[in-house]
Amino acid sequence: MRALIPLLFLAAPVHAADGERVQITGEVIDTWCYFSGVMGGPDAVVGSAHHTCALWCSAGGIPVGLLAPDGTVYMVLKMDGDDTTAGGDTSLHIASHTIEADGMLYRRDGLNYLVVEEITADRDIVNATHEDFGVIPGFAIPNSEAPE
Amino acid sequence: MIRLALIAALAAAPAIAQDFSDGSEAREWGLFGEKKALFTAVVRDPLCVLTGDCADDCGGGARQVVLIRQEDNAMVFPLKNAQSAFNGAVADLAPFCGQKIEVDGLLIDDPEIGATNVYLVQRLRPEGGDWQRANTWTDDWAAKNPGAEGSGPWFRRDPRILNEIEQEGYLGLGPDVDQAFFKDWF
């Protein structure tokens, strides 16, 4: 019977999670295109190839994530202390950038949630995926930009 | 007591295998690992849930919001609304902060790339209310950007996006890289 008691605690509703101080380096990504495959595979929807679409999605209020080199995605709930992550300026301005972040990590129901308290370094865009994929989606650059 | 403990243990089990498709009228999008999902949930501010940093009205549309699913207490992150124009779901959901609603849409389940409990909401119904499409984002944008000039969809006219592209280019690597790329691209 005593062995069953911990199960009761496991079943209790979770109202808060314990955070973990972390330092994470990763690319600021558009989580919708990355997770859904709507624009193609994960390699095509990061970096310079997908930069304009990442701007659209960030401005459109789609959650941004931090994609670490090991493939882990962290869902960002604050960016550099700014909680306006549903379309706010801070995340928009660093779309596709690789940053070094210091903050608190929370895990719940299979997702990693990251509160970025400080961006300790901004390496700009380092992932030149346009060399392999062009632009994704193809209409990101309007025909009006074609050289004469 | 043993029976109670077993029920509690089952409630604590991961919800990975659960199927929420019964009754769903969600439209298929052909996405990675999409599953139709209709469920009841409470709209919450994830910063409040996880960290105790709570804002009035879940941030009033500025913060992201989550859905705490009634059936299993899972925290589901809505990434997308029903529109096909690069729009999130906060404008549709934040007005129901703290309220119990029904949502219908698509769960994305692709653990290999980290996609678990993420959601596209297509319609929602508050308690005692009618179903409504989750498509308010572009109207919300238009109200906030009455001076956005030009023709075409919002993302071609949004002043903040246009400013970013003007400064850093479509590839984000500067106008010179853009110009060199255009010669091959077009």
mmCIF file of C-alpha atoms in Angstrom:
data_model
loop_
_atom_site.group_PDB
_atom_site.id
_atom_site.type_symbol
_atom_site.label_atom_id
_atom_site.label_comp_id
_atom_site.label_asym_id
_atom_site.label_seq_id
_atom_site.Cartn_x
_atom_site.Cartn_y
_atom_site.Cartn_z
ATOM 1 C CA MET A 1 0.000 0.000 0.000
ATOM 2 C CA ARG A 2 2.772 2.402 0.945
ATOM 3 C CA ALA A 3 4.291 1.907 -2.501
ATOM 4 C CA LEU A 4 1.100 3.202 -4.090
ATOM 5 C CA ILE A 5 1.128 6.535 -2.264
ATOM 6 C CA PRO A 6 3.697 8.175 -4.596
ATOM 7 C CA LEU A 7 1.341 7.410 -7.490
ATOM 8 C CA LEU A 8 -1.240 9.656 -5.876
ATOM 9 C CA PHE A 9 1.235 12.531 -5.979
ATOM 10 C CA LEU A 10 2.061 11.771 -9.608
ATOM 11 C CA ALA A 11 -1.603 12.118 -10.434
ATOM 12 C CA ALA A 12 -2.018 15.499 -8.762
ATOM 13 C CA PRO A 13 -2.612 18.420 -11.152
ATOM 14 C CA VAL A 14 0.562 20.257 -12.020
ATOM 15 C CA HIS A 15 0.204 23.993 -11.400
ATOM 16 C CA ALA A 16 3.834 24.994 -11.698
ATOM 17 C CA ALA A 17 7.050 23.404 -12.800
ATOM 18 C CA ASP A 18 10.548 23.614 -11.458
ATOM 19 C CA GLY A 19 12.784 25.681 -13.675
ATOM 20 C CA GLU A 20 16.395 24.981 -14.481
ATOM 21 C CA ARG A 21 18.981 27.681 -15.162
ATOM 22 C CA VAL A 22 20.426 27.076 -18.631
ATOM 23 C CA GLN A 23 22.666 28.649 -21.247
ATOM 24 C CA ILE A 24 21.622 27.620 -24.739
ATOM 25 C CA THR A 25 23.008 28.490 -28.144
ATOM 26 C CA GLY A 26 20.616 28.103 -31.036
ATOM 27 C CA GLU A 27 18.853 29.554 -34.039
ATOM 28 C CA VAL A 28 15.679 31.576 -33.607
ATOM 29 C CA ILE A 29 13.188 29.612 -35.706
ATOM 30 C CA ASP A 30 9.577 29.717 -36.800
ATOM 31 C CA THR A 31 8.144 26.730 -34.931
ATOM 32 C CA TRP A 32 5.098 26.276 -37.144
ATOM 33 C CA CYS A 33 6.986 25.685 -40.373
ATOM 34 C CA TYR A 34 9.584 23.600 -38.545
ATOM 35 C CA PHE A 35 7.119 21.271 -36.827
ATOM 36 C CA SER A 36 4.362 21.050 -39.436
ATOM 37 C CA GLY A 37 6.335 20.395 -42.608
ATOM 38 C CA VAL A 38 4.042 22.808 -44.418
ATOM 39 C CA MET A 39 7.012 24.261 -46.339
ATOM 40 C CA GLY A 40 9.125 21.112 -46.570
ATOM 41 C CA GLY A 41 11.608 19.293 -44.371
ATOM 42 C CA PRO A 42 13.234 20.759 -41.283
ATOM 43 C CA ASP A 43 16.540 21.513 -43.029
ATOM 44 C CA ALA A 44 14.792 23.794 -45.524
ATOM 45 C CA VAL A 45 12.894 25.958 -43.053
ATOM 46 C CA VAL A 46 15.808 27.431 -41.154
ATOM 47 C CA GLY A 47 18.504 29.959 -41.952
ATOM 48 C CA SER A 48 18.671 32.421 -44.818
ATOM 49 C CA ALA A 49 16.467 30.387 -47.175
ATOM 50 C CA HIS A 50 13.550 30.761 -44.800
ATOM 51 C CA HIS A 51 14.360 34.182 -43.370
ATOM 52 C CA THR A 52 11.543 36.142 -44.995
ATOM 53 C CA CYS A 53 8.986 33.493 -44.019
ATOM 54 C CA ALA A 54 10.407 33.532 -40.486
ATOM 55 C CA LEU A 55 9.742 37.290 -40.410
ATOM 56 C CA TRP A 56 6.166 36.744 -41.583
ATOM 57 C CA CYS A 57 5.506 34.060 -38.977
ATOM 58 C CA SER A 58 7.135 35.986 -36.142
ATOM 59 C CA ALA A 59 5.198 39.148 -36.966
ATOM 60 C CA GLY A 60 2.112 36.973 -37.367
ATOM 61 C CA GLY A 61 2.338 35.864 -33.764
ATOM 62 C CA ILE A 62 3.429 32.287 -34.337
ATOM 63 C CA PRO A 63 5.635 31.138 -31.432
ATOM 64 C CA VAL A 64 9.353 31.352 -32.037
ATOM 65 C CA GLY A 65 11.697 28.644 -30.872
ATOM 66 C CA LEU A 66 15.376 28.192 -30.281
ATOM 67 C CA LEU A 67 16.819 25.292 -32.294
ATOM 68 C CA ALA A 68 19.946 23.929 -30.641
ATOM 69 C CA PRO A 69 22.694 22.162 -32.622
ATOM 70 C CA ASP A 70 21.564 18.791 -31.230
ATOM 71 C CA GLY A 71 18.111 19.311 -32.758
ATOM 72 C CA THR A 72 16.304 20.158 -29.536
ATOM 73 C CA VAL A 73 13.644 22.834 -29.930
ATOM 74 C CA TYR A 74 12.954 25.238 -27.078
ATOM 75 C CA MET A 75 9.652 27.144 -27.189
ATOM 76 C CA VAL A 76 10.414 30.740 -26.211
ATOM 77 C CA LEU A 77 8.035 32.431 -23.746
ATOM 78 C CA LYS A 78 10.224 35.485 -23.135
ATOM 79 C CA MET A 79 12.982 36.828 -25.373
ATOM 80 C CA ASP A 80 15.639 38.939 -23.672
ATOM 81 C CA GLY A 81 13.188 39.533 -20.837
ATOM 82 C CA ASP A 82 10.440 40.654 -23.237
ATOM 83 C CA ASP A 83 7.171 38.760 -22.777
ATOM 84 C CA THR A 84 5.574 40.040 -26.012
ATOM 85 C CA THR A 85 6.367 36.844 -27.874
ATOM 86 C CA ALA A 86 3.106 36.873 -29.845
ATOM 87 C CA GLY A 87 4.428 39.109 -32.610
ATOM 88 C CA GLY A 88 6.653 41.436 -30.583
ATOM 89 C CA ASP A 89 9.614 43.404 -31.896
ATOM 90 C CA THR A 90 12.388 41.637 -29.965
ATOM 91 C CA SER A 91 11.809 38.241 -31.542
ATOM 92 C CA LEU A 92 11.070 39.731 -34.961
ATOM 93 C CA HIS A 93 14.365 41.586 -35.098
ATOM 94 C CA ILE A 94 16.413 38.432 -34.497
ATOM 95 C CA ALA A 95 14.500 36.026 -36.742
ATOM 96 C CA SER A 96 16.889 33.350 -38.077
ATOM 97 C CA HIS A 97 19.760 34.663 -35.950
ATOM 98 C CA THR A 98 21.894 32.313 -33.914
ATOM 99 C CA ILE A 99 21.960 33.576 -30.364
ATOM 100 C CA GLU A 100 23.425 32.631 -27.031
ATOM 101 C CA ALA A 101 20.727 32.738 -24.394
ATOM 102 C CA ASP A 102 20.718 32.664 -20.631
ATOM 103 C CA GLY A 103 17.467 31.817 -18.949
ATOM 104 C CA MET A 104 15.193 29.316 -17.296
ATOM 105 C CA LEU A 105 14.052 26.038 -18.802
ATOM 106 C CA TYR A 106 10.751 24.362 -17.954
ATOM 107 C CA ARG A 107 9.582 21.013 -19.292
ATOM 108 C CA ARG A 108 5.982 19.961 -19.539
ATOM 109 C CA ASP A 109 4.075 17.372 -21.557
ATOM 110 C CA GLY A 110 6.875 16.731 -24.012
ATOM 111 C CA LEU A 111 7.776 20.340 -24.796
ATOM 112 C CA ASN A 112 10.694 22.473 -23.627
ATOM 113 C CA TYR A 113 9.678 25.989 -22.597
ATOM 114 C CA LEU A 114 12.412 28.600 -22.374
ATOM 115 C CA VAL A 115 12.301 31.958 -20.641
ATOM 116 C CA VAL A 116 15.220 33.849 -22.157
ATOM 117 C CA GLU A 117 16.211 36.391 -19.563
ATOM 118 C CA GLU A 118 19.208 37.676 -21.492
ATOM 119 C CA ILE A 119 20.656 37.303 -24.971
ATOM 120 C CA THR A 120 24.332 37.141 -24.140
ATOM 121 C CA ALA A 121 25.496 37.084 -27.774
ATOM 122 C CA ASP A 122 23.887 37.597 -31.177
ATOM 123 C CA ARG A 123 25.837 35.978 -34.010
ATOM 124 C CA ASP A 124 23.395 37.212 -36.704
ATOM 125 C CA ILE A 125 22.407 34.725 -39.439
ATOM 126 C CA VAL A 126 25.074 32.060 -39.807
ATOM 127 C CA ASN A 127 23.058 29.355 -41.545
ATOM 128 C CA ALA A 128 23.314 30.171 -45.274
ATOM 129 C CA THR A 129 20.691 27.664 -46.386
ATOM 130 C CA HIS A 130 19.788 29.673 -49.502
ATOM 131 C CA GLU A 131 22.901 28.177 -51.091
ATOM 132 C CA ASP A 132 21.188 24.758 -50.991
ATOM 133 C CA PHE A 133 17.485 25.544 -51.069
ATOM 134 C CA GLY A 134 17.043 28.954 -52.694
ATOM 135 C CA VAL A 135 14.180 30.617 -50.864
ATOM 136 C CA ILE A 136 11.406 28.785 -49.031
ATOM 137 C CA PRO A 137 8.629 29.388 -49.979
ATOM 138 C CA GLY A 138 9.531 30.339 -53.524
ATOM 139 C CA PHE A 139 7.212 33.347 -53.508
ATOM 140 C CA ALA A 140 8.985 34.918 -50.522
ATOM 141 C CA ILE A 141 10.820 37.202 -52.902
ATOM 142 C CA PRO A 142 8.309 38.957 -55.177
ATOM 143 C CA ASN A 143 8.875 39.019 -58.923
ATOM 144 C CA SER A 144 9.122 42.788 -58.733
ATOM 145 C CA GLU A 145 12.629 42.282 -57.333
ATOM 146 C CA ALA A 146 13.856 40.527 -60.494
ATOM 147 C CA PRO A 147 16.843 42.306 -62.073
ATOM 148 C CA GLU A 148 15.993 44.067 -65.322
ATOM 149 C CA MET B 1 -7.809 2.573 -1.476
ATOM 150 C CA ILE B 2 -6.043 0.337 -3.987
ATOM 151 C CA ARG B 3 -8.696 1.099 -6.574
ATOM 152 C CA LEU B 4 -8.280 4.829 -5.985
ATOM 153 C CA ALA B 5 -4.530 4.554 -6.311
ATOM 154 C CA LEU B 6 -4.825 2.671 -9.604
ATOM 155 C CA ILE B 7 -7.183 5.294 -11.003
ATOM 156 C CA ALA B 8 -4.740 7.991 -9.947
ATOM 157 C CA ALA B 9 -1.861 6.148 -11.574
ATOM 158 C CA LEU B 10 -3.765 5.878 -14.838
ATOM 159 C CA ALA B 11 -4.545 9.582 -14.735
ATOM 160 C CA ALA B 12 -0.846 10.298 -14.373
ATOM 161 C CA ALA B 13 0.140 8.227 -17.389
ATOM 162 C CA PRO B 14 1.364 10.071 -20.489
ATOM 163 C CA ALA B 15 -1.339 11.044 -22.960
ATOM 164 C CA ILE B 16 0.705 10.051 -25.993
ATOM 165 C CA ALA B 17 -1.672 7.367 -27.213
ATOM 166 C CA GLN B 18 -4.873 9.299 -26.682
ATOM 167 C CA ASP B 19 -7.156 9.934 -29.606
ATOM 168 C CA PHE B 20 -9.175 13.155 -29.643
ATOM 169 C CA SER B 21 -10.563 12.806 -33.155
ATOM 170 C CA ASP B 22 -14.078 11.749 -32.149
ATOM 171 C CA GLY B 23 -16.524 14.415 -33.356
ATOM 172 C CA SER B 24 -13.854 16.566 -34.947
ATOM 173 C CA GLU B 25 -14.750 18.404 -38.134
ATOM 174 C CA ALA B 26 -11.237 19.713 -38.661
ATOM 175 C CA ARG B 27 -10.015 20.088 -42.221
ATOM 176 C CA GLU B 28 -6.911 18.091 -43.109
ATOM 177 C CA TRP B 29 -3.846 20.149 -44.067
ATOM 178 C CA GLY B 30 -1.504 17.305 -45.033
ATOM 179 C CA LEU B 31 0.994 18.201 -42.312
ATOM 180 C CA PHE B 32 3.666 16.040 -40.676
ATOM 181 C CA GLY B 33 1.982 13.809 -38.085
ATOM 182 C CA GLU B 34 -1.332 15.679 -38.088
ATOM 183 C CA LYS B 35 -4.249 14.253 -36.119
ATOM 184 C CA LYS B 36 -7.733 15.715 -35.887
ATOM 185 C CA ALA B 37 -8.448 16.755 -32.322
ATOM 186 C CA LEU B 38 -11.558 18.099 -30.622
ATOM 187 C CA PHE B 39 -11.251 18.716 -26.901
ATOM 188 C CA THR B 40 -12.248 20.915 -23.987
ATOM 189 C CA ALA B 41 -9.583 23.093 -22.404
ATOM 190 C CA VAL B 42 -8.947 26.185 -20.338
ATOM 191 C CA VAL B 43 -7.032 29.036 -21.985
ATOM 192 C CA ARG B 44 -4.016 29.950 -19.845
ATOM 193 C CA ASP B 45 -0.914 32.121 -19.814
ATOM 194 C CA PRO B 46 2.042 29.678 -19.946
ATOM 195 C CA LEU B 47 4.344 32.050 -18.100
ATOM 196 C CA CYS B 48 1.803 32.092 -15.289
ATOM 197 C CA VAL B 49 1.385 28.311 -15.299
ATOM 198 C CA LEU B 50 5.090 27.513 -15.422
ATOM 199 C CA THR B 51 6.768 30.365 -13.582
ATOM 200 C CA GLY B 52 4.090 32.173 -11.573
ATOM 201 C CA ASP B 53 4.654 35.358 -13.619
ATOM 202 C CA CYS B 54 1.015 36.123 -14.334
ATOM 203 C CA ALA B 55 -0.305 38.924 -16.530
ATOM 204 C CA ASP B 56 -3.826 40.289 -16.635
ATOM 205 C CA ASP B 57 -5.882 38.761 -19.433
ATOM 206 C CA CYS B 58 -3.047 36.335 -20.306
ATOM 207 C CA GLY B 59 -1.134 39.335 -21.606
ATOM 208 C CA GLY B 60 -3.991 40.743 -23.679
ATOM 209 C CA GLY B 61 -2.726 39.241 -26.925
ATOM 210 C CA ALA B 62 0.947 40.103 -26.471
ATOM 211 C CA ARG B 63 1.992 36.887 -24.732
ATOM 212 C CA GLN B 64 1.593 33.394 -26.094
ATOM 213 C CA VAL B 65 -1.244 31.350 -24.609
ATOM 214 C CA VAL B 66 -1.726 27.624 -24.021
ATOM 215 C CA LEU B 67 -4.626 25.218 -23.674
ATOM 216 C CA ILE B 68 -4.836 23.079 -20.520
ATOM 217 C CA ARG B 69 -6.789 20.092 -21.759
ATOM 218 C CA GLN B 70 -9.554 19.036 -19.385
ATOM 219 C CA GLU B 71 -9.337 15.315 -20.031
ATOM 220 C CA ASP B 72 -5.705 14.772 -19.041
ATOM 221 C CA ASN B 73 -4.419 18.157 -17.787
ATOM 222 C CA ALA B 74 -1.914 18.247 -20.669
ATOM 223 C CA MET B 75 -0.591 21.649 -21.699
ATOM 224 C CA VAL B 76 -1.126 22.043 -25.446
ATOM 225 C CA PHE B 77 0.611 24.860 -27.313
ATOM 226 C CA PRO B 78 -1.479 26.354 -30.140
ATOM 227 C CA LEU B 79 0.951 27.524 -32.812
ATOM 228 C CA LYS B 80 -1.458 28.403 -35.576
ATOM 229 C CA ASN B 81 -4.988 29.560 -36.309
ATOM 230 C CA ALA B 82 -7.208 28.533 -39.229
ATOM 231 C CA GLN B 83 -5.875 31.090 -41.700
ATOM 232 C CA SER B 84 -3.267 30.234 -44.293
ATOM 233 C CA ALA B 85 -1.373 33.502 -44.074
ATOM 234 C CA PHE B 86 1.328 32.967 -41.417
ATOM 235 C CA ASN B 87 -0.899 33.756 -38.413
ATOM 236 C CA GLY B 88 -0.762 32.515 -34.838
ATOM 237 C CA ALA B 89 -3.717 31.725 -32.612
ATOM 238 C CA VAL B 90 -3.341 34.253 -29.797
ATOM 239 C CA ALA B 91 -5.786 36.797 -31.256
ATOM 240 C CA ASP B 92 -8.449 34.092 -31.334
ATOM 241 C CA LEU B 93 -7.743 32.529 -27.938
ATOM 242 C CA ALA B 94 -6.574 35.302 -25.595
ATOM 243 C CA PRO B 95 -10.070 36.831 -25.301
ATOM 244 C CA PHE B 96 -11.045 33.591 -23.528
ATOM 245 C CA CYS B 97 -8.246 33.734 -20.947
ATOM 246 C CA GLY B 98 -9.177 31.667 -17.919
ATOM 247 C CA GLN B 99 -12.277 30.303 -19.602
ATOM 248 C CA LYS B 100 -13.196 26.770 -20.555
ATOM 249 C CA ILE B 101 -13.711 26.383 -24.292
ATOM 250 C CA GLU B 102 -13.978 23.619 -26.871
ATOM 251 C CA VAL B 103 -11.445 23.669 -29.680
ATOM 252 C CA ASP B 104 -11.317 21.735 -32.930
ATOM 253 C CA GLY B 105 -8.255 21.453 -35.107
ATOM 254 C CA LEU B 106 -5.104 19.455 -35.755
ATOM 255 C CA LEU B 107 -2.570 18.151 -33.270
ATOM 256 C CA ILE B 108 0.936 17.720 -34.678
ATOM 257 C CA ASP B 109 2.675 14.671 -33.282
ATOM 258 C CA ASP B 110 6.196 14.182 -34.610
ATOM 259 C CA PRO B 111 8.429 13.457 -31.610
ATOM 260 C CA GLU B 112 11.522 12.958 -33.793
ATOM 261 C CA ILE B 113 11.706 16.711 -34.338
ATOM 262 C CA GLY B 114 10.251 17.623 -30.947
ATOM 263 C CA ALA B 115 6.640 18.212 -31.990
ATOM 264 C CA THR B 116 4.391 17.003 -29.184
ATOM 265 C CA ASN B 117 1.220 18.645 -27.958
ATOM 266 C CA VAL B 118 1.367 21.429 -30.543
ATOM 267 C CA TYR B 119 -1.842 22.429 -32.249
ATOM 268 C CA LEU B 120 -3.540 24.241 -35.116
ATOM 269 C CA VAL B 121 -6.893 25.568 -33.939
ATOM 270 C CA GLN B 122 -9.520 25.864 -36.654
ATOM 271 C CA ARG B 123 -12.623 26.698 -34.610
ATOM 272 C CA LEU B 124 -13.596 27.229 -31.005
ATOM 273 C CA ARG B 125 -16.729 27.344 -28.897
ATOM 274 C CA PRO B 126 -17.035 29.037 -25.511
ATOM 275 C CA GLU B 127 -19.274 27.425 -22.907
ATOM 276 C CA GLY B 128 -22.869 28.116 -23.872
ATOM 277 C CA GLY B 129 -21.817 29.789 -27.112
ATOM 278 C CA ASP B 130 -21.636 28.949 -30.784
ATOM 279 C CA TRP B 131 -18.738 27.625 -32.814
ATOM 280 C CA GLN B 132 -16.627 30.352 -34.382
ATOM 281 C CA ARG B 133 -13.766 30.141 -36.848
ATOM 282 C CA ALA B 134 -10.290 30.883 -35.491
ATOM 283 C CA ASN B 135 -9.586 33.456 -38.142
ATOM 284 C CA THR B 136 -9.533 36.856 -36.487
ATOM 285 C CA TRP B 137 -5.810 37.578 -36.879
ATOM 286 C CA THR B 138 -5.913 39.468 -40.172
ATOM 287 C CA ASP B 139 -8.826 41.661 -39.051
ATOM 288 C CA ASP B 140 -6.910 42.403 -35.861
ATOM 289 C CA TRP B 141 -3.829 43.327 -37.915
ATOM 290 C CA ALA B 142 -5.862 45.572 -40.240
ATOM 291 C CA ALA B 143 -7.301 47.449 -37.270
ATOM 292 C CA LYS B 144 -3.809 48.030 -35.880
ATOM 293 C CA ASN B 145 -2.313 49.017 -39.237
ATOM 294 C CA PRO B 146 -4.825 51.333 -40.918
ATOM 295 C CA GLY B 147 -2.055 53.107 -42.793
ATOM 296 C CA ALA B 148 -0.424 50.013 -44.315
ATOM 297 C CA GLU B 149 -0.190 50.903 -47.962
ATOM 298 C CA GLY B 150 -0.105 48.916 -51.164
ATOM 299 C CA SER B 151 -1.907 45.868 -52.410
ATOM 300 C CA GLY B 152 -1.625 42.209 -51.593
ATOM 301 C CA PRO B 153 -1.740 40.228 -48.368
ATOM 302 C CA TRP B 154 -0.786 41.679 -44.996
ATOM 303 C CA PHE B 155 2.723 40.200 -44.996
ATOM 304 C CA ARG B 156 3.603 42.179 -48.135
ATOM 305 C CA ARG B 157 2.459 45.426 -46.505
ATOM 306 C CA ASP B 158 3.351 45.108 -42.832
ATOM 307 C CA PRO B 159 5.553 48.115 -41.926
ATOM 308 C CA ARG B 160 7.735 46.169 -39.483
ATOM 309 C CA ILE B 161 8.428 43.389 -41.978
ATOM 310 C CA LEU B 162 9.141 45.866 -44.762
ATOM 311 C CA ASN B 163 11.580 47.671 -42.497
ATOM 312 C CA GLU B 164 13.419 44.444 -41.631
ATOM 313 C CA ILE B 165 13.705 43.510 -45.316
ATOM 314 C CA GLU B 166 14.870 46.986 -46.232
ATOM 315 C CA GLN B 167 17.609 46.828 -43.611
ATOM 316 C CA GLU B 168 18.744 43.202 -43.924
ATOM 317 C CA GLY B 169 17.323 41.903 -47.207
ATOM 318 C CA TYR B 170 15.073 38.947 -47.993
ATOM 319 C CA LEU B 171 17.814 36.509 -46.991
ATOM 320 C CA GLY B 172 18.718 38.502 -43.896
ATOM 321 C CA LEU B 173 22.346 38.740 -45.022
ATOM 322 C CA GLY B 174 22.275 42.282 -46.356
ATOM 323 C CA PRO B 175 21.229 43.920 -49.642
ATOM 324 C CA ASP B 176 24.459 42.993 -51.456
ATOM 325 C CA VAL B 177 23.931 39.257 -50.883
ATOM 326 C CA ASP B 178 20.340 39.656 -52.041
ATOM 327 C CA GLN B 179 21.365 41.317 -55.313
ATOM 328 C CA ALA B 180 23.876 38.594 -56.123
ATOM 329 C CA PHE B 181 21.301 35.925 -55.332
ATOM 330 C CA PHE B 182 18.590 37.528 -57.458
ATOM 331 C CA LYS B 183 20.719 37.095 -60.590
ATOM 332 C CA ASP B 184 20.538 33.319 -60.182
ATOM 333 C CA TRP B 185 17.092 33.064 -58.660
ATOM 334 C CA PHE B 186 15.077 34.870 -61.318
#
